Amino acid sequence: MVSIKDIARKAGVSISTVSYALNGSPKVKEETSNKILSVAKELNYVPNAAARMLKTRETKIIGAFLTGFEGSFYGQLLQGMKEVLNKRGYDLVVCSGSQSHRLLPERMIDGAIVLDASFSSEELLQYADRGHKLVVLDRELNHPNVNQVLLDNKAGAMLAVEYLLEEGFRKIYVVSGPQGSFDSNQRLLAARQTVERNQPIPPDETGQPIELIEMEGNFDKASGEAAAERIIREYTEPVDVFCLNDEMAVGLYNAVKESPYVIGEHIHVIGFDNMELSQFVQPRLATIDYSKRKWGALAAEQFLKVIAGEPVEHERIYVTLVKAESVRSRPSV
Amino acid sequence: MVSIKDIARKAGVSISTVSYALNGSPKVKEETSNKILSVAKELNYVPNAAARMLKTRETKIIGAFLTGFEGSFYGQLLQGMKEVLNKRGYDLVVCSGSQSHRLLPERMIDGAIVLDASFSSEELLQYADRGHKLVVLDRELNHPNVNQVLLDNKAGAMLAVEYLLEEGFRKIYVVSGPQGSFDSNQRLLAARQTVERNQPIPPDETGQPIELIEMEGNFDKASGEAAAERIIREYTEPVDVFCLNDEMAVGLYNAVKESPYVIGEHIHVIGFDNMELSQFVQPRLATIDYSKRKWGALAAEQFLKVIAGEPVEHERIYVTLVKAESVRSRPSV
DNA sequence: TTGTATGCGTTATCAT
DNA sequence: ATGATAACGCATACAA
C-alpha cells in the first residue's frame, strides 16, 4: 500500500509537505505541489480512510437505516437523500438489520437517518447522548442531536376515513400495522378520532352508528389476506376497509379475488403510501400519497443542519388523498 | 470519547491487557478480564473502527453497488446477500453513484459486489490489481480477485423468443436495454440467434420469413412507452414483442392501453425479470423468472470464498419461463 | 499473566 | 515554504 511516506521519499520532500499539497494548501509552492501531485498519480496513491478518520473524526459518510431492503417503497426516498447529500460532499450508504447498528457508535459513519423499527428509541437516545447526529423518520424523539421528519399521518388517516364515510356505509374495518409502528399507531388514532367526530349524535334520523372494527396487521401482504378472510366471513352488507398501508391492501385484493365479492362494490378499500403497484391493481387502489423523494431530500437537509450545529425544527411531510375506484366505482372527480 | 486508555487507567492495568481482554484472549486471567469488561461496560466503551481498521486492515463491511436505488427489483437480491454475509460476521452496506466508488480504494470496505453500470470494467480491474476483492453480477471479468455470478441471459432470451414464435406470427420486435448493459447485449444476441435458428429455410411451404425488428430502449418505463408508440404506428397484423426487461414491458402496457390494440391479442408481449408488478398488470405479463434472493446469496458466498483466497469458479443463475396471457390469451397450461 | 513499546497513515502544531 | 514530530485508538511482538 502506497502512503504519503512513499510519495515524500520519491518526491524528495517531507510527509507534511505531501499532506499539505494533497489537501491543496496554499502554503506549498506551486512547483513543489505539482511535483508531489504527479508523483502521487504515478504511484496510484489513494488516501487511507481509516487513518484520515482517526485524525479528523469524520468519514463524510452517512447511513440510512431501513427495516428491510424489500419493498419498492424505499427507492425514491433514498434517491432523494442521496442527491442532497452528494451535493454536499457526503456519501450515503444504506444499512439494514441490527448487526449493522454498530456502524454508528463505532464512528464508521458521521450520522444516521433512521426509518428502522429495529432501533429502540432508548438506543437512539443513547447514541444522541454520545454526540452522534440523527434524523428519525419513524418516531418522535426530542434531543438536541436528533431531528424528526415525519409524515402527516393524522391528516392522511383523516382524509382516508372521511373519503370512505362519504359512501355512507356503517361498518368500517381498519387493518393496522404492527404494534410498535409509530406510523401505524398515529394513523389508527386519527382514524378512530375521525370516526368519532363523524358519529351521528343519537338519537338521530340517520339511525345506526358507525361501527369501527380494528384488526392488527403487519404491513405485509399476508396480513392483508388474513384481514380479507375475516371480512369476507363476516360479510352481510357493503363495508369500508382502511388498510394502513398499500401493501396490505394488495394482499386484501388477492384474497377478495377468490371470493364472490368485488372490490369497490361490496368491499370499499383505501390504502396508504401510494406505492407504484397501487395504480396497476384492478380496480385502482385509492390511497394517501406523499412525495417519497421529497421526504428523503428533506431528511437529508435536516441532517446536514444538525451536523452543522444549526438549531433545527422538526419537519412534516404533507399528504394528499388519491381517489379511485376501489372506494367508489365511478369517482365523482 | 472513551478509549482503552481510559479503561486501563480505571481498571489499574495496562492498555495491552485491556486490548487482550476485550478481544477475549485466553492469556489474561479471568479475574482481570472480568474487571476490565465491567469497567468497559461502565464507561460505555465502544471500539473505534478507524483505529481498528488502521491496524487490522479490514472493516468486516462489504459494499453492494447498484446502478440506482429505484426499482423494487433489488430488495430480494440484497436480502439474499445480507443473510449470507451476516452469518459470517460481515455487514452489508448498499451504495450507488460514482461518488461512492471511493469506499473501495480507500479501504472503507473489504470488497464489493457490483451490479452497477457506473463502474467501468477498467476501473474494476484496477481495483482488483491493487488487491481488492470483487464479485461482479453484470459483466464478464477475469481476474484472480474477481468472481462472476451471472444470469443465464442466453437461455432466458431463447426461452422467451421460442415461446413467442409458437404463436406463429412473422414479426417480432425486441426492445433492448441501454448499449452498455451486459445483460441487454447478451439477451439481444441470443434473441437474434434464436430467430435465425427458427427461420424457415427458403423456399419453404410456411412462406414468409420471420422479421426481427430491434429497438433500443433504456430499461425504464419511458422507453417501453416509446417502443409501443412505434409498434402501434406500424401495426398491420398481430406482432410479438420481447421487452428485455419487465419494466419496459409495463411502460409498453401503459401506452398500448391508450390505443385500440389489446395486449395478448394484437400485441403479444414477454418481458424479463418477473418483477412483482408483472403479475398484477392486466393481462398478466409473460416473463423470464429467476430467484433474486438466490442470486444475492450466491454472490455473497462467492465473495466470501474470494476473500478467503479459495480458488473460485464463476457461477450462473438459471432462469425459467413464465407463461401468461400477455402472449397467449388462453395459456395451454 | 501482564506491561512496554512500536507502528498503522494521516493531520496538524510548531519550528526552521 | 518546508521539515520534524506528536497524536489519533488500537493490536501485537517482545520483555518481564
XYZ file of C-alpha atoms (C1' of nucleotides) in Angstrom:
698
model
C 0.000 0.000 0.000
C 1.375 3.360 -1.045
C 1.268 6.066 1.609
C 2.275 9.696 1.787
C 5.583 8.451 3.125
C 6.308 6.786 -0.204
C 5.375 9.923 -2.051
C 7.563 12.005 0.216
C 10.554 9.776 -0.387
C 10.112 9.707 -4.128
C 9.474 13.437 -4.382
C 12.300 14.288 -2.030
C 10.153 16.220 0.427
C 8.738 15.595 3.870
C 5.451 13.921 4.595
C 3.938 17.108 5.936
C 4.583 18.872 2.673
C 2.966 15.988 0.878
C -0.049 16.184 3.114
C -0.369 19.905 2.549
C -0.012 19.552 -1.200
C -2.542 16.761 -1.349
C -5.025 18.841 0.578
C -4.488 21.835 -1.643
C -2.964 24.066 0.980
C -1.805 27.433 -0.421
C 1.283 27.249 1.785
C 3.149 24.957 -0.576
C 4.917 26.330 -3.632
C 3.159 25.502 -6.859
C 6.217 23.848 -8.284
C 6.592 21.536 -5.296
C 2.915 20.864 -5.273
C 2.857 19.844 -8.924
C 5.789 17.571 -8.396
C 4.072 15.913 -5.466
C 0.775 15.556 -7.255
C 2.397 13.946 -10.244
C 4.319 11.508 -8.071
C 1.104 10.671 -6.254
C -0.647 9.940 -9.507
C 2.278 7.927 -10.742
C 2.244 5.759 -7.647
C -1.533 5.367 -7.800
C -1.820 6.865 -4.401
C -5.180 6.613 -2.653
C -5.615 8.089 0.814
C -6.395 5.652 3.573
C -9.800 6.353 5.024
C -9.010 4.749 8.371
C -6.033 6.971 9.014
C -7.869 10.075 7.982
C -10.850 9.124 10.101
C -8.641 8.561 13.074
C -7.393 12.115 12.923
C -10.320 14.086 11.620
C -13.003 12.090 13.378
C -15.270 12.198 10.415
C -15.940 9.917 7.480
C -18.174 12.007 5.236
C -20.455 9.023 5.057
C -23.913 8.938 6.415
C -26.038 5.850 6.862
C -29.683 5.357 6.004
C -31.110 2.605 8.162
C -34.149 0.727 6.911
C -36.182 -2.049 8.476
C -35.594 -4.159 5.399
C -34.427 -3.851 1.829
C -37.597 -5.311 0.427
C -40.373 -3.009 -0.647
C -40.092 -0.829 -3.713
C -41.123 1.931 -1.408
C -37.597 2.956 -0.489
C -36.130 3.680 -3.893
C -37.294 7.239 -4.247
C -36.730 8.018 -0.593
C -33.090 7.030 -0.861
C -32.685 8.806 -4.149
C -33.919 11.995 -2.533
C -31.420 11.643 0.291
C -28.545 10.814 -1.951
C -28.982 13.775 -4.232
C -28.882 16.214 -1.368
C -26.012 14.547 0.449
C -23.804 14.045 -2.585
C -24.120 17.692 -3.453
C -22.626 18.470 -0.081
C -19.754 16.032 -0.286
C -21.300 13.256 1.730
C -21.797 9.698 0.667
C -24.857 7.682 1.525
C -24.795 4.029 2.453
C -27.896 2.003 3.129
C -27.959 -0.417 6.035
C -30.405 -2.867 7.496
C -30.531 -5.275 10.386
C -29.455 -4.914 13.974
C -25.980 -6.156 13.220
C -25.283 -3.002 11.270
C -26.140 -0.733 14.157
C -22.510 -0.834 15.185
C -21.563 1.428 12.287
C -22.845 4.406 14.198
C -21.221 4.035 17.646
C -18.001 2.790 16.116
C -17.921 6.016 14.135
C -17.760 4.428 10.737
C -20.428 6.908 9.687
C -20.938 10.523 10.668
C -24.571 10.029 11.481
C -27.735 8.217 10.557
C -31.143 8.719 9.046
C -33.411 6.176 10.642
C -36.573 4.552 9.319
C -35.989 1.305 11.071
C -38.038 -0.440 13.698
C -35.019 -2.486 14.730
C -33.756 0.545 16.635
C -35.353 1.148 20.002
C -35.791 4.759 20.937
C -33.653 4.171 24.005
C -30.821 3.004 21.816
C -31.115 6.051 19.610
C -31.178 8.407 22.571
C -28.059 6.778 23.890
C -26.293 7.452 20.614
C -27.530 11.007 20.593
C -26.229 11.465 24.116
C -22.825 10.343 22.993
C -22.842 13.028 20.350
C -23.998 11.132 17.299
C -26.223 13.035 14.894
C -29.535 11.565 13.864
C -32.629 12.206 11.819
C -35.592 9.986 12.588
C -38.399 9.305 10.159
C -40.424 6.870 12.189
C -40.816 8.195 15.726
C -40.891 11.232 17.916
C -37.605 11.813 19.674
C -36.567 15.050 21.239
C -32.877 15.654 21.686
C -30.508 18.370 20.520
C -28.726 15.889 18.284
C -31.891 14.454 16.790
C -34.228 15.887 14.233
C -37.576 14.490 13.125
C -39.057 14.465 9.665
C -42.405 12.774 9.964
C -45.288 12.034 7.691
C -48.512 13.824 8.441
C -50.173 10.561 9.328
C -53.053 12.176 11.116
C -54.108 14.242 8.144
C -53.726 11.217 5.900
C -55.848 8.973 8.038
C -58.450 11.668 8.381
C -58.636 12.174 4.631
C -58.902 8.454 4.094
C -61.633 7.858 6.619
C -63.680 10.827 5.527
C -63.479 9.682 1.938
C -64.757 6.288 2.996
C -67.522 7.762 5.114
C -68.879 9.671 2.160
C -70.086 6.326 0.902
C -72.493 6.170 3.795
C -71.703 2.622 4.918
C -71.945 1.926 8.611
C -69.178 -0.604 9.041
C -65.544 0.298 8.632
C -62.606 -2.028 9.173
C -59.143 -0.700 9.938
C -56.237 -3.025 9.262
C -53.309 -1.696 11.267
C -49.586 -2.239 11.098
C -47.514 -3.890 13.818
C -47.955 -2.645 17.386
C -44.585 -0.979 17.516
C -45.028 1.077 14.372
C -45.300 4.781 15.007
C -46.908 5.418 11.653
C -49.466 2.723 12.248
C -50.321 3.995 15.702
C -50.753 7.546 14.528
C -52.939 6.529 11.632
C -55.041 4.305 13.811
C -55.565 7.015 16.388
C -56.581 9.531 13.783
C -58.926 7.019 12.181
C -60.663 6.482 15.491
C -60.991 10.192 16.089
C -62.361 10.809 12.644
C -64.972 8.123 13.045
C -65.923 9.508 16.442
C -66.214 13.001 15.081
C -68.485 11.787 12.316
C -70.657 9.680 14.535
C -74.295 10.728 14.225
C -75.400 12.166 17.533
C -78.041 9.782 18.798
C -80.911 9.816 18.680
C -80.608 10.837 15.091
C -82.550 10.497 11.890
C -79.657 8.734 10.120
C -80.140 5.977 12.657
C -77.349 3.445 13.031
C -73.967 4.494 14.434
C -70.765 3.818 12.526
C -69.041 0.671 13.641
C -65.236 0.727 13.663
C -63.574 -2.659 13.677
C -59.827 -2.807 14.282
C -57.678 -5.670 13.083
C -53.992 -5.924 13.757
C -51.867 -6.484 10.699
C -48.192 -6.446 9.953
C -47.813 -4.086 6.999
C -47.247 -7.067 4.695
C -49.376 -8.773 2.078
C -50.058 -11.787 4.265
C -51.808 -9.721 6.902
C -53.905 -8.080 4.216
C -55.011 -11.505 3.093
C -55.774 -12.540 6.646
C -57.875 -9.438 7.128
C -59.747 -10.152 3.925
C -60.645 -13.614 5.104
C -62.286 -12.296 8.227
C -64.063 -9.521 6.372
C -65.443 -11.983 3.862
C -66.557 -14.318 6.618
C -68.443 -11.563 8.381
C -69.895 -10.031 5.249
C -73.572 -9.035 5.365
C -73.638 -5.690 3.633
C -71.178 -3.361 1.858
C -68.286 -2.323 4.085
C -65.329 0.028 4.100
C -61.749 -1.061 4.744
C -58.874 1.252 5.599
C -55.603 -0.621 5.213
C -52.928 1.391 6.964
C -50.594 0.759 4.055
C -50.960 -0.199 0.404
C -49.029 -3.416 0.773
C -51.759 -4.900 2.951
C -54.419 -3.566 0.621
C -52.845 -5.522 -2.214
C -52.868 -8.633 -0.052
C -56.518 -7.999 0.614
C -57.191 -7.695 -3.112
C -55.644 -11.075 -3.699
C -57.899 -12.745 -1.159
C -61.035 -10.934 -2.238
C -60.404 -12.036 -5.799
C -61.017 -15.614 -4.637
C -64.361 -14.645 -3.107
C -67.722 -13.741 -4.632
C -67.267 -10.142 -3.560
C -65.921 -7.281 -5.625
C -63.588 -4.515 -4.538
C -65.239 -1.139 -4.952
C -68.706 -2.645 -4.946
C -69.012 -4.831 -1.859
C -65.727 -4.054 -0.212
C -64.529 -0.466 -0.423
C -60.825 -0.168 0.165
C -58.325 2.593 0.703
C -54.630 2.222 1.487
C -51.757 4.479 2.477
C -48.431 5.199 0.704
C -49.429 5.225 -2.950
C -46.845 2.709 -3.925
C -46.230 2.072 -7.591
C -48.212 -1.140 -7.659
C -51.362 0.588 -6.410
C -52.102 2.195 -9.724
C -51.903 -1.117 -11.517
C -54.155 -3.307 -9.412
C -57.729 -3.657 -10.603
C -59.591 -1.580 -9.669
C -57.024 1.142 -8.983
C -56.442 1.470 -5.248
C -57.471 4.673 -3.501
C -54.701 5.734 -1.170
C -52.832 8.513 0.583
C -49.981 9.942 -1.406
C -46.871 11.879 -0.465
C -43.579 12.573 -2.154
C -41.095 9.958 -1.070
C -38.319 11.777 -2.846
C -39.100 14.981 -1.023
C -39.225 13.118 2.258
C -35.731 11.783 1.681
C -34.397 15.104 0.469
C -35.786 16.966 3.436
C -34.438 14.386 5.838
C -31.001 14.824 4.325
C -31.203 18.595 4.506
C -32.223 18.457 8.127
C -29.376 16.092 8.777
C -26.858 18.484 7.303
C -28.183 21.225 9.519
C -27.888 19.054 12.605
C -24.316 18.239 11.658
C -23.563 21.912 11.171
C -24.838 22.537 14.654
C -27.639 24.768 13.454
C -30.769 24.745 15.566
C -33.348 22.783 13.632
C -37.068 22.482 13.924
C -38.859 19.264 13.245
C -40.461 18.937 9.850
C -43.602 17.395 8.498
C -44.339 15.832 5.128
C -47.745 16.637 3.754
C -50.053 14.080 2.233
C -52.875 14.075 -0.251
C -55.849 11.877 -0.995
C -55.869 9.781 -4.154
C -59.437 8.926 -5.041
C -60.025 5.762 -7.012
C -62.402 3.010 -7.972
C -61.507 0.803 -5.048
C -63.737 3.067 -2.963
C -66.118 4.454 -5.480
C -66.796 2.704 -8.775
C -67.482 5.947 -10.579
C -65.286 8.516 -8.867
C -67.050 11.858 -8.753
C -63.937 13.653 -9.999
C -14.541 9.578 23.568
C -13.607 6.710 25.837
C -10.676 4.604 24.682
C -8.869 1.570 26.010
C -6.532 4.010 27.693
C -9.362 5.217 29.908
C -10.330 1.675 30.739
C -6.735 0.810 31.554
C -6.417 3.703 33.924
C -9.669 2.985 35.712
C -9.029 -0.737 35.944
C -5.451 -0.245 37.016
C -3.933 -2.291 34.217
C -2.060 -1.530 31.009
C -3.698 -0.874 27.693
C -2.418 -4.073 26.196
C -4.114 -6.082 28.888
C -7.296 -4.219 28.132
C -6.919 -4.944 24.457
C -6.347 -8.614 25.134
C -9.304 -8.837 27.481
C -11.612 -7.057 25.067
C -10.640 -9.427 22.310
C -11.212 -12.422 24.512
C -7.622 -13.574 24.593
C -7.092 -16.606 26.845
C -3.837 -15.068 28.029
C -5.490 -12.790 30.525
C -6.637 -14.047 33.932
C -10.360 -14.412 34.230
C -10.469 -12.167 37.239
C -8.615 -9.356 35.461
C -10.666 -9.880 32.399
C -13.943 -9.586 34.267
C -12.767 -6.464 35.975
C -11.814 -4.924 32.641
C -15.030 -5.943 30.955
C -17.111 -4.449 33.714
C -15.178 -1.205 33.606
C -15.595 -1.109 29.856
C -19.332 -1.536 30.181
C -19.478 1.054 32.917
C -17.712 3.611 30.765
C -19.868 2.762 27.751
C -16.799 1.858 25.809
C -17.181 1.341 22.075
C -14.164 0.426 19.977
C -13.165 2.935 17.346
C -13.497 1.444 13.910
C -10.905 3.733 12.350
C -8.197 2.706 14.772
C -9.002 -0.964 14.441
C -9.087 -0.670 10.669
C -5.750 1.053 10.630
C -4.153 -1.903 12.357
C -6.053 -4.889 11.083
C -6.602 -3.582 7.569
C -10.095 -4.890 7.448
C -13.511 -3.489 8.206
C -15.780 -6.513 8.052
C -18.043 -4.479 5.840
C -18.760 -5.254 2.271
C -20.454 -2.965 -0.196
C -23.171 -3.798 -2.702
C -23.047 -1.315 -5.547
C -26.191 -0.733 -7.568
C -26.853 1.476 -10.556
C -29.701 3.121 -8.654
C -31.862 2.603 -5.616
C -35.080 2.749 -7.559
C -36.645 -0.457 -8.746
C -38.211 -2.939 -6.385
C -36.046 -5.435 -8.101
C -33.177 -5.147 -5.661
C -34.915 -5.928 -2.380
C -34.661 -9.681 -2.537
C -31.211 -9.612 -4.068
C -29.862 -7.589 -1.164
C -31.731 -9.677 1.355
C -30.053 -12.761 -0.043
C -26.628 -11.184 0.254
C -27.217 -9.862 3.720
C -28.318 -13.168 5.177
C -25.207 -14.928 3.997
C -22.815 -12.158 4.968
C -24.264 -11.517 8.408
C -23.961 -15.159 9.257
C -20.257 -14.838 8.634
C -19.740 -11.693 10.648
C -19.795 -9.255 7.769
C -22.035 -6.267 7.409
C -23.533 -5.212 4.120
C -23.919 -1.615 3.029
C -25.604 -0.591 -0.183
C -24.082 2.144 -2.301
C -24.947 3.892 -5.514
C -23.447 6.594 -7.685
C -19.922 7.185 -8.829
C -19.142 9.322 -5.830
C -19.348 6.283 -3.602
C -16.760 4.371 -5.595
C -14.101 5.776 -3.285
C -15.233 3.491 -0.468
C -13.415 0.621 -2.120
C -9.940 2.065 -2.868
C -9.912 3.990 0.382
C -10.435 0.665 2.137
C -13.586 1.615 3.958
C -14.994 -1.716 2.834
C -13.335 -5.091 2.471
C -14.686 -5.623 -1.005
C -17.619 -5.084 -3.296
C -20.406 -6.887 -5.067
C -21.109 -4.955 -8.227
C -24.296 -4.657 -10.254
C -23.624 -1.145 -11.321
C -23.137 0.288 -14.775
C -21.390 3.319 -13.293
C -18.262 1.192 -12.883
C -16.211 0.693 -15.998
C -14.554 -2.657 -16.292
C -11.185 -0.913 -16.448
C -11.837 0.700 -13.120
C -12.807 -2.609 -11.582
C -9.729 -4.331 -12.951
C -7.576 -1.592 -11.491
C -9.092 -2.229 -8.083
C -8.623 -5.937 -8.469
C -4.993 -5.372 -9.387
C -4.494 -3.436 -6.192
C -5.772 -6.388 -4.227
C -9.403 -5.501 -3.714
C -11.852 -8.379 -3.803
C -14.845 -8.232 -6.093
C -17.851 -10.150 -7.282
C -19.458 -8.870 -10.466
C -23.058 -9.520 -11.417
C -23.241 -7.533 -14.605
C -20.224 -8.301 -16.733
C -17.534 -10.784 -17.583
C -14.264 -10.018 -15.874
C -11.451 -12.458 -15.410
C -9.010 -11.779 -12.620
C -7.865 -13.765 -9.590
C -9.539 -11.264 -7.285
C -12.809 -11.162 -9.195
C -15.586 -13.674 -9.358
C -18.638 -13.604 -11.632
C -22.164 -14.621 -10.810
C -24.182 -14.039 -13.933
C -27.706 -14.636 -15.069
C -28.210 -17.166 -17.781
C -29.388 -14.473 -20.145
C -28.941 -16.586 -23.215
C -31.203 -19.340 -22.006
C -33.748 -16.781 -20.903
C -33.847 -14.979 -24.194
C -34.063 -18.258 -26.032
C -36.992 -19.424 -23.931
C -38.737 -16.115 -24.438
C -38.316 -15.985 -28.182
C -39.294 -19.588 -28.697
C -42.416 -19.060 -26.646
C -43.315 -16.092 -28.813
C -42.581 -17.970 -32.021
C -45.026 -20.698 -31.089
C -47.711 -18.129 -31.854
C -46.687 -18.249 -35.470
C -46.502 -14.505 -36.083
C -43.908 -13.310 -38.527
C -42.941 -10.027 -36.974
C -41.106 -9.773 -33.691
C -39.885 -6.611 -32.033
C -37.085 -6.642 -29.494
C -36.855 -3.681 -27.157
C -33.331 -3.689 -25.758
C -31.708 -2.045 -22.763
C -29.008 0.598 -22.958
C -25.991 -0.101 -25.166
C -23.631 -0.588 -22.275
C -25.716 -3.174 -20.478
C -24.184 -6.596 -20.463
C -27.490 -8.278 -19.701
C -29.175 -6.449 -22.528
C -26.460 -7.312 -25.001
C -26.499 -10.968 -24.085
C -30.253 -11.187 -24.326
C -30.294 -9.389 -27.644
C -27.640 -11.642 -29.111
C -29.473 -14.750 -28.025
C -32.753 -13.405 -29.369
C -31.159 -12.884 -32.776
C -29.688 -16.351 -32.769
C -32.952 -17.941 -31.773
C -34.820 -16.178 -34.535
C -32.155 -17.193 -37.034
C -32.299 -20.785 -35.932
C -36.066 -20.825 -36.331
C -36.078 -19.135 -39.690
C -37.871 -21.314 -42.265
C -35.354 -22.402 -44.827
C -36.499 -20.764 -48.032
C -38.010 -21.695 -50.280
C -40.385 -23.198 -47.785
C -44.042 -24.035 -47.523
C -44.529 -21.780 -44.471
C -43.638 -18.930 -46.735
C -42.698 -15.661 -45.140
C -39.506 -15.374 -43.087
C -39.572 -14.049 -39.536
C -38.795 -10.374 -39.319
C -36.809 -9.241 -36.284
C -37.002 -5.534 -35.524
C -34.641 -4.152 -32.906
C -35.390 -1.017 -30.935
C -33.029 0.469 -28.417
C -34.552 1.154 -25.032
C -33.221 2.141 -21.672
C -34.663 -0.443 -19.276
C -37.138 2.112 -17.971
C -40.867 2.613 -18.438
C -40.431 5.588 -20.714
C -38.572 3.561 -23.303
C -41.285 0.926 -23.164
C -43.826 3.597 -23.977
C -41.701 4.921 -26.792
C -41.424 1.442 -28.242
C -45.164 0.993 -28.001
C -45.786 4.142 -29.982
C -43.713 2.924 -32.875
C -45.233 -0.529 -32.778
C -48.719 0.919 -32.807
C -47.842 3.201 -35.680
C -46.534 0.330 -37.764
C -49.304 -2.076 -36.876
C -50.786 -4.119 -39.706
C -51.167 -7.565 -38.217
C -50.587 -9.274 -34.851
C -46.987 -8.955 -33.665
C -44.696 -10.231 -30.927
C -42.675 -8.008 -28.614
C -39.792 -9.127 -26.452
C -39.008 -6.430 -23.907
C -35.609 -7.175 -22.471
C -36.908 -6.352 -19.023
C -40.319 -6.180 -17.339
C -40.039 -2.501 -16.545
C -40.170 -1.606 -20.211
C -42.984 -4.073 -20.779
C -45.054 -2.229 -18.203
C -44.330 1.045 -19.962
C -45.454 -0.584 -23.164
C -48.685 -1.714 -21.500
C -49.423 1.852 -20.468
C -49.083 3.131 -23.998
C -50.982 0.280 -25.600
C -53.856 0.908 -23.197
C -54.365 4.252 -24.935
C -54.568 2.563 -28.329
C -57.217 0.417 -29.992
C -54.997 -2.634 -29.677
C -55.061 -5.229 -26.952
C -52.118 -6.922 -25.264
C -52.248 -10.651 -25.806
C -54.485 -10.308 -28.815
C -52.874 -7.859 -31.204
C -49.637 -7.268 -29.412
C -48.048 -10.282 -27.759
C -45.570 -9.320 -25.085
C -42.990 -11.038 -22.954
C -40.583 -9.410 -20.512
C -37.603 -10.446 -18.433
C -37.077 -10.397 -14.635
C -40.501 -11.348 -13.301
C -40.743 -8.353 -11.063
C -43.557 -8.181 -8.573
C -45.646 -5.815 -10.649
C -45.709 -8.191 -13.588
C -48.219 -10.498 -12.004
C -50.605 -7.629 -11.359
C -50.775 -5.942 -14.707
C -53.680 -6.914 -16.923
C -53.232 -9.276 -18.620
C -50.503 -10.899 -16.564
C -47.120 -10.397 -18.180
C -45.253 -13.414 -19.502
C -41.625 -13.161 -18.477
C -38.396 -14.863 -17.531
C -38.040 -15.660 -13.876
C -35.092 -16.356 -11.617
C -34.511 -16.267 -7.901
C -33.208 -12.856 -6.955
C -32.612 -13.984 -3.427
C -30.542 -16.925 -4.579
C -28.588 -14.670 -6.881
C -27.690 -12.429 -3.958
C -26.916 -15.309 -1.649
C -24.669 -16.987 -4.178
C -22.874 -13.741 -4.903
C -22.182 -13.332 -1.200
C -20.940 -16.892 -0.863
C -18.612 -16.454 -3.785
C -17.388 -13.241 -2.278
C -16.516 -14.940 0.979
C -14.565 -17.547 -0.913
C -12.627 -14.912 -2.814
C -11.816 -13.169 0.464
C -10.661 -16.441 1.941
C -8.339 -16.854 -1.013
C -10.025 -20.017 -2.165
C -9.940 -20.604 -5.897
C -13.443 -19.920 -7.155
C -15.193 -20.760 -10.352
C -17.679 -18.445 -11.942
C -21.319 -19.211 -11.308
C -24.505 -18.978 -13.290
C -28.079 -18.307 -12.195
C -30.670 -20.349 -14.004
C -33.871 -18.930 -15.368
C -37.327 -20.236 -16.194
C -40.125 -19.231 -18.493
C -43.318 -17.809 -17.007
C -46.136 -18.264 -19.492
C -49.022 -15.830 -19.334
C -51.889 -14.170 -21.138
C -49.781 -11.332 -22.463
C -48.540 -13.773 -25.067
C -51.345 -16.255 -25.289
C -54.879 -15.392 -24.229
C -55.673 -18.919 -23.197
C -52.394 -20.371 -21.962
C -52.152 -24.005 -22.901
C -51.046 -24.926 -19.356
C -0.190 -13.392 33.305
C 0.766 -8.537 32.482
C 3.435 -4.394 30.908
C 6.350 -1.741 27.464
C 6.956 -0.154 23.113
C 6.118 0.267 18.235
C 3.616 1.211 14.180
C -0.616 1.540 11.163
C -1.352 6.521 7.662
C -2.915 10.738 8.405
C -3.395 15.621 10.082
C -1.712 19.436 12.394
C 1.367 22.062 15.506
C 5.455 24.106 15.915
C 9.991 25.012 14.429
C 13.048 26.498 10.955
C 7.802 27.398 2.068
C 9.153 23.191 4.227
C 10.516 19.783 7.848
C 10.377 17.337 12.334
C 7.296 15.441 15.363
C 3.286 14.328 18.118
C -1.132 12.458 18.279
C -5.449 9.845 16.914
C -7.004 4.453 19.193
C -5.800 0.067 18.664
C -3.181 -4.542 18.100
C 0.724 -7.071 18.894
C 5.707 -8.592 19.277
C 8.559 -8.762 22.829
C 10.100 -8.134 27.580
C 9.411 -9.002 32.265
